[in-house]
Amino acid sequence: MPREDEAAALLGATLSGRYRLDEVLGEGGMGAVYAGTHLKLGRKVAIKLIKPSVAGDENGLERFFQEAQAAASVESEGVVDVMDLEVDAERGAYIVMERLQGEPLTTRLRRGKMRPEEAVRIIGELLDVLHAVHSHDIIHRDLKPPNVFLHRDEKGTEVVKVLDFGIAKVAQRHLTLTGEIVGTPRFMPPEQACGEELDQRTDLYAAGMLLYCCLSGKAPFAGVQGPKVITLLVRGPTPLRELEPDLPPALLAVVDKAIAPEREKRFASAAAMAAALRASLVDPAPPAATAAPDAPPEPDEPRERRRTPMTLLMVALIVLAVVLGVGLTVFRHSLP
């Protein structure tokens, strides 16, 4: 039976005698997400029900619980509100969350590239959420369009919500072994593809790639699928200035810095990136190269010249990882 049919077969079922599964909203690697109803309160909720294959794996089950606990630990309007975490005797563990109204960033991107003002607003709000997440020593590690939701609140205001903390890295927890690669290749930085130790700059790279998508209307590494994406990470996608030369230079500089292959050249924090992003529309001129020690490379510098020995080493490691098949889970995502 196809996975979609398996999820649909549970419609109308109840969990723990409290929640009814009303509609399938989507399905991910760890479970299916349903629109549901709290039977006693009549409240509309979203319910993520664990897959049997995940429930039977100790590490997978712990990741599922961590997803709920990580999201619940962050006090931010931009993190989906977790209301309950329970285990149904028959159907397994499930997470009850607030029911969102709106659309994922994936849907918005299908309508084409955004005006700079809209892109800056959305990614700026995302960075505000990341600032709160990182302050709790949590790294999301899988920011991509389906995991960024544009929610309409009761007042009709659009609010950016971050979803799916299933592979988040939480301090003091070791659910990922050194050398294990998790995430979505199209939005992961080279160090993540190499299975190296990660920090908050991993999420900032992904935010930079999302900004790239918003401003260009194109997925990074468009036309390339699967593990082949990994081999292109160090080179980077087609420079945004080649796709959208009329964008403000300061905005282009923010993108360049955010998606720098070497993490030491990226922004140090979500707050710093958010400030530079919002300032890029106020003062469209890029900062002088001497203004800050971590300023991005000059835009006209040949790309080949910027490759350092460490960069070449990372290329070799990435290619080796692909050849050896290190258990990379590839999530395919395409934009028009």
Coordinates of C-alpha atoms in Angstrom, one line a residue:
M1 CA 0.0 0.0 0.0
P2 CA 1.4 3.4 -0.9
R3 CA 2.4 5.6 2.0
E4 CA -0.2 8.2 1.2
D5 CA -2.9 5.4 1.4
E6 CA -1.5 4.2 4.7
A7 CA -1.9 7.7 6.1
A8 CA -5.3 8.2 4.7
A9 CA -6.5 4.8 6.1
L10 CA -6.3 6.3 9.6
L11 CA -8.7 9.2 8.9
G12 CA -11.5 9.2 11.4
A13 CA -9.4 7.3 14.0
T14 CA -8.9 8.6 17.5
L15 CA -5.6 8.8 19.5
S16 CA -5.7 8.3 23.2
G17 CA -9.5 8.8 23.1
R18 CA -8.8 12.6 22.8
Y19 CA -7.9 13.5 19.3
R20 CA -9.5 12.6 15.9
L21 CA -7.6 12.5 12.7
D22 CA -9.6 14.5 10.1
E23 CA -7.3 15.1 7.1
V24 CA -3.9 14.3 5.8
L25 CA -1.8 17.5 5.5
G26 CA 1.5 16.0 4.5
E27 CA 4.1 13.4 5.2
G28 CA 7.7 13.5 6.1
G29 CA 10.5 11.1 6.9
M30 CA 9.4 10.6 10.5
G31 CA 5.6 10.7 10.3
A32 CA 2.4 11.9 8.7
V33 CA 0.8 15.2 9.6
Y34 CA -2.9 15.4 10.0
A35 CA -5.5 18.1 10.6
G36 CA -7.2 16.9 13.8
T37 CA -9.7 17.9 16.5
H38 CA -9.5 17.8 20.2
L39 CA -12.8 15.9 20.9
K40 CA -13.6 17.4 24.3
L41 CA -12.7 21.0 23.5
G42 CA -13.6 21.0 19.8
R43 CA -10.2 22.7 19.1
K44 CA -8.6 22.4 15.7
V45 CA -5.1 21.1 15.9
A46 CA -2.3 19.5 13.8
I47 CA -1.1 16.1 14.7
K48 CA 2.1 14.4 13.7
L49 CA 1.9 10.6 14.0
I50 CA 5.1 8.6 14.1
K51 CA 5.7 6.1 11.3
P52 CA 5.9 2.4 12.4
S53 CA 9.4 2.2 10.9
V54 CA 10.6 5.1 13.0
A55 CA 8.8 3.9 16.1
G56 CA 10.6 0.6 15.9
D57 CA 14.0 2.3 15.9
E58 CA 15.4 3.5 19.2
N59 CA 17.3 6.4 17.7
G60 CA 14.4 7.3 15.5
L61 CA 11.9 7.3 18.4
E62 CA 14.3 9.5 20.4
R63 CA 14.5 11.9 17.5
F64 CA 10.7 12.1 17.4
F65 CA 10.5 13.0 21.0
Q66 CA 13.3 15.5 20.6
E67 CA 11.4 17.2 17.9
A68 CA 8.6 18.1 20.3
Q69 CA 10.8 18.9 23.2
A70 CA 13.1 21.1 21.2
A71 CA 10.3 23.1 19.7
A72 CA 8.5 23.4 23.0
S73 CA 11.7 24.7 24.7
V74 CA 11.9 27.8 22.5
E75 CA 9.7 30.7 23.5
S76 CA 9.1 32.4 20.2
E77 CA 6.1 33.3 18.1
G78 CA 8.0 31.9 15.1
V79 CA 8.3 28.3 16.4
V80 CA 5.2 26.2 16.0
D81 CA 3.4 25.8 19.4
V82 CA 3.6 22.2 20.7
M83 CA 0.6 21.4 22.9
D84 CA 1.0 17.7 23.7
L85 CA 3.3 14.7 23.3
E86 CA 1.7 11.4 23.9
V87 CA 1.8 7.7 23.0
D88 CA -1.3 5.9 21.7
A89 CA -1.3 2.2 22.8
E90 CA -2.3 1.1 19.3
R91 CA -0.8 3.7 16.9
G92 CA 2.3 4.9 18.6
A93 CA 3.8 8.3 19.5
Y94 CA 2.3 11.6 18.3
I95 CA 2.8 15.3 18.7
V96 CA -0.1 17.8 18.9
M97 CA 0.6 21.2 17.6
E98 CA -1.2 24.5 16.8
R99 CA -3.1 24.4 13.5
L100 CA -1.5 26.9 11.1
Q101 CA -3.3 28.9 8.4
G102 CA -1.5 29.9 5.3
E103 CA 1.1 28.3 3.1
P104 CA 4.6 26.9 3.2
L105 CA 7.4 28.9 1.6
T106 CA 7.5 26.2 -1.1
T107 CA 4.0 27.4 -2.4
R108 CA 5.0 31.0 -2.3
L109 CA 8.1 30.4 -4.3
R110 CA 6.1 28.6 -7.0
R111 CA 4.7 32.0 -7.9
G112 CA 8.1 33.3 -8.9
K113 CA 10.7 35.5 -7.4
M114 CA 9.8 38.1 -4.8
R115 CA 10.3 41.8 -4.6
P116 CA 13.4 42.5 -2.4
E117 CA 11.1 44.0 0.3
E118 CA 9.1 40.9 0.7
A119 CA 12.2 38.6 0.6
V120 CA 13.9 40.7 3.3
R121 CA 10.8 40.7 5.5
I122 CA 10.4 36.9 5.3
I123 CA 14.0 36.0 5.8
G124 CA 14.5 38.7 8.4
E125 CA 11.7 37.2 10.4
L126 CA 13.2 33.7 9.9
L127 CA 16.5 35.0 11.3
D128 CA 14.7 36.5 14.3
V129 CA 13.3 33.0 15.0
L130 CA 16.8 31.4 14.5
H131 CA 18.2 33.9 17.0
A132 CA 15.7 32.5 19.6
V133 CA 16.4 28.9 18.6
H134 CA 20.2 29.4 18.8
S135 CA 19.9 31.0 22.2
H136 CA 18.7 27.6 23.5
D137 CA 21.7 25.9 22.0
I138 CA 19.6 24.3 19.3
I139 CA 20.7 24.1 15.6
H140 CA 17.8 23.2 13.2
R141 CA 20.0 21.7 10.5
D142 CA 17.2 21.2 7.9
L143 CA 15.9 24.6 6.9
K144 CA 14.3 24.4 3.5
P145 CA 11.1 25.8 1.9
P146 CA 8.7 23.1 3.3
N147 CA 10.0 23.8 6.8
V148 CA 9.3 27.6 6.7
F149 CA 5.5 28.3 7.0
L150 CA 3.9 31.7 6.2
H151 CA 1.1 31.7 8.8
R152 CA -1.9 34.1 8.9
D153 CA -2.8 34.9 12.5
E154 CA -6.2 35.9 13.8
K155 CA -5.5 39.5 12.8
G156 CA -4.6 38.6 9.2
T157 CA -0.9 39.3 9.8
E158 CA 1.6 37.0 8.1
V159 CA 4.0 35.4 10.6
V160 CA 7.0 33.2 9.7
K161 CA 6.9 29.9 11.5
V162 CA 9.7 27.3 11.6
L163 CA 8.7 23.7 11.4
D164 CA 10.2 20.2 11.9
F165 CA 12.9 20.0 14.5
G166 CA 13.2 16.3 13.9
I167 CA 16.9 16.4 13.1
A168 CA 17.8 19.4 15.2
K169 CA 21.0 19.3 17.2
V170 CA 20.4 20.0 20.9
A171 CA 23.3 20.6 23.2
Q172 CA 24.1 17.7 25.6
R173 CA 22.4 15.2 23.2
H174 CA 24.3 13.0 20.8
L175 CA 21.8 11.5 18.3
T176 CA 24.2 12.0 15.4
L177 CA 27.5 10.1 15.2
T178 CA 30.5 11.9 13.8
G179 CA 30.6 11.3 10.0
E180 CA 26.8 10.8 9.8
I181 CA 25.2 13.2 7.3
V182 CA 21.6 14.4 7.8
G183 CA 19.8 17.2 6.2
T184 CA 18.8 18.3 2.7
P185 CA 21.8 18.6 0.3
R186 CA 20.5 21.6 -1.7
F187 CA 20.4 23.7 1.5
M188 CA 23.3 22.3 3.5
P189 CA 26.8 23.9 3.8
P190 CA 29.9 21.9 2.9
E191 CA 30.8 21.2 6.6
Q192 CA 27.4 19.5 7.1
A193 CA 27.9 17.4 3.9
C194 CA 31.3 16.3 5.3
G195 CA 29.8 15.2 8.6
E196 CA 31.8 17.7 10.6
E197 CA 30.8 19.3 13.9
L198 CA 28.2 22.0 13.3
D199 CA 27.3 25.4 14.8
Q200 CA 24.7 28.1 14.3
R201 CA 26.4 29.2 11.0
T202 CA 25.0 26.0 9.5
D203 CA 21.5 27.4 9.8
L204 CA 22.7 30.9 8.6
Y205 CA 24.0 29.2 5.4
A206 CA 20.6 27.6 4.8
A207 CA 18.8 31.0 5.5
G208 CA 21.1 32.5 2.9
M209 CA 20.1 29.8 0.4
L210 CA 16.4 30.5 1.1
L211 CA 17.1 34.2 0.5
Y212 CA 18.7 33.2 -2.8
C213 CA 15.6 31.3 -3.7
C214 CA 13.3 34.2 -2.8
L215 CA 15.2 36.8 -4.8
S216 CA 15.9 34.7 -7.9
G217 CA 12.8 32.4 -8.0
K218 CA 15.2 29.5 -8.6
A219 CA 16.4 26.6 -6.5
P220 CA 20.1 26.5 -5.8
F221 CA 21.8 24.0 -8.2
A222 CA 18.7 23.9 -10.4
G223 CA 18.7 20.9 -12.7
V224 CA 21.1 18.9 -10.5
Q225 CA 19.6 16.0 -8.4
G226 CA 20.7 13.7 -5.6
P227 CA 24.3 13.2 -4.5
K228 CA 25.6 15.2 -7.5
V229 CA 24.5 18.3 -5.6
I230 CA 27.0 17.5 -2.8
T231 CA 29.9 17.8 -5.2
L232 CA 28.9 21.3 -6.1
L233 CA 28.5 22.7 -2.6
V234 CA 32.0 24.2 -2.3
R235 CA 31.8 26.0 -5.6
G236 CA 28.4 27.3 -4.7
P237 CA 25.4 28.0 -6.9
T238 CA 25.3 30.5 -9.8
P239 CA 26.1 33.9 -8.2
L240 CA 23.0 35.8 -7.5
R241 CA 24.5 38.9 -9.1
E242 CA 24.6 37.1 -12.4
L243 CA 20.9 36.1 -12.2
E244 CA 19.6 39.4 -10.7
P245 CA 22.2 42.1 -11.4
D246 CA 19.7 44.9 -10.6
L247 CA 19.4 44.0 -7.0
P248 CA 20.9 46.4 -4.4
P249 CA 24.6 45.7 -4.1
A250 CA 24.4 45.5 -0.3
L251 CA 21.7 42.9 -0.6
L252 CA 23.8 40.8 -3.0
A253 CA 26.7 41.1 -0.5
V254 CA 24.5 39.7 2.3
V255 CA 23.7 36.7 0.2
D256 CA 27.3 36.2 -0.8
K257 CA 28.4 36.3 2.8
A258 CA 25.6 34.1 4.1
I259 CA 26.4 31.2 1.7
A260 CA 30.2 31.4 1.8
P261 CA 31.6 27.9 1.6
E262 CA 34.0 28.6 4.5
R263 CA 32.0 29.1 7.6
E264 CA 34.4 31.6 9.1
K265 CA 33.5 34.0 6.3
R266 CA 29.8 33.9 7.1
F267 CA 27.9 36.0 9.6
A268 CA 28.7 35.2 13.2
S269 CA 25.0 35.2 14.4
A270 CA 21.5 35.3 13.2
A271 CA 21.1 38.8 14.8
A272 CA 24.1 40.1 12.8
M273 CA 22.8 38.7 9.6
A274 CA 19.3 40.1 10.2
A275 CA 20.7 43.5 10.9
A276 CA 22.8 43.5 7.7
L277 CA 19.8 42.2 5.7
R278 CA 17.4 44.9 6.8
A279 CA 20.1 47.6 6.4
S280 CA 20.7 46.5 2.8
L281 CA 17.4 48.1 1.7
V282 CA 18.1 51.3 3.7
D283 CA 21.7 51.8 2.4
P284 CA 21.9 49.8 -0.9
A285 CA 25.7 50.4 -1.2
P286 CA 27.8 47.4 0.0
P287 CA 30.0 47.9 3.1
A288 CA 33.6 48.7 2.3
A289 CA 36.0 45.8 2.4
T290 CA 37.9 47.3 5.3
A291 CA 34.8 48.1 7.4
A292 CA 34.8 44.7 9.0
P293 CA 37.4 41.9 9.3
D294 CA 34.8 39.3 8.2
A295 CA 33.5 41.3 5.2
P296 CA 32.5 39.1 2.1
P297 CA 35.0 38.8 -0.8
E298 CA 35.0 41.4 -3.5
P299 CA 32.3 40.5 -5.9
D300 CA 34.5 40.8 -9.0
E301 CA 37.2 38.5 -7.7
P302 CA 37.5 35.4 -9.9
R303 CA 35.8 32.4 -8.3
E304 CA 38.7 30.1 -9.1
R305 CA 41.1 32.4 -7.2
R306 CA 39.0 32.1 -4.0
R307 CA 39.6 28.4 -3.6
T308 CA 41.9 27.7 -0.7
P309 CA 43.7 24.4 0.1
M310 CA 41.0 23.8 2.8
T311 CA 38.3 24.3 0.2
L312 CA 40.0 21.8 -2.1
L313 CA 40.3 19.4 0.8
M314 CA 36.6 19.7 1.6
V315 CA 35.9 19.0 -2.1
A316 CA 37.9 15.8 -1.8
L317 CA 36.1 14.8 1.4
I318 CA 32.7 15.4 -0.1
V319 CA 33.5 13.4 -3.2
L320 CA 34.9 10.6 -1.0
A321 CA 31.7 10.6 1.1
V322 CA 29.5 10.3 -2.0
V323 CA 31.7 7.5 -3.5
L324 CA 31.7 5.5 -0.2
G325 CA 27.9 6.0 0.3
V326 CA 27.9 7.3 3.9
G327 CA 24.2 6.9 4.4
L328 CA 23.1 10.3 3.1
T329 CA 19.4 10.7 3.1
V330 CA 18.5 12.7 0.0
F331 CA 15.4 14.8 0.0
R332 CA 14.5 16.0 -3.5
H333 CA 13.0 19.4 -3.7
S334 CA 12.4 21.3 -7.0
L335 CA 11.3 24.9 -7.7
P336 CA 10.1 26.2 -11.0

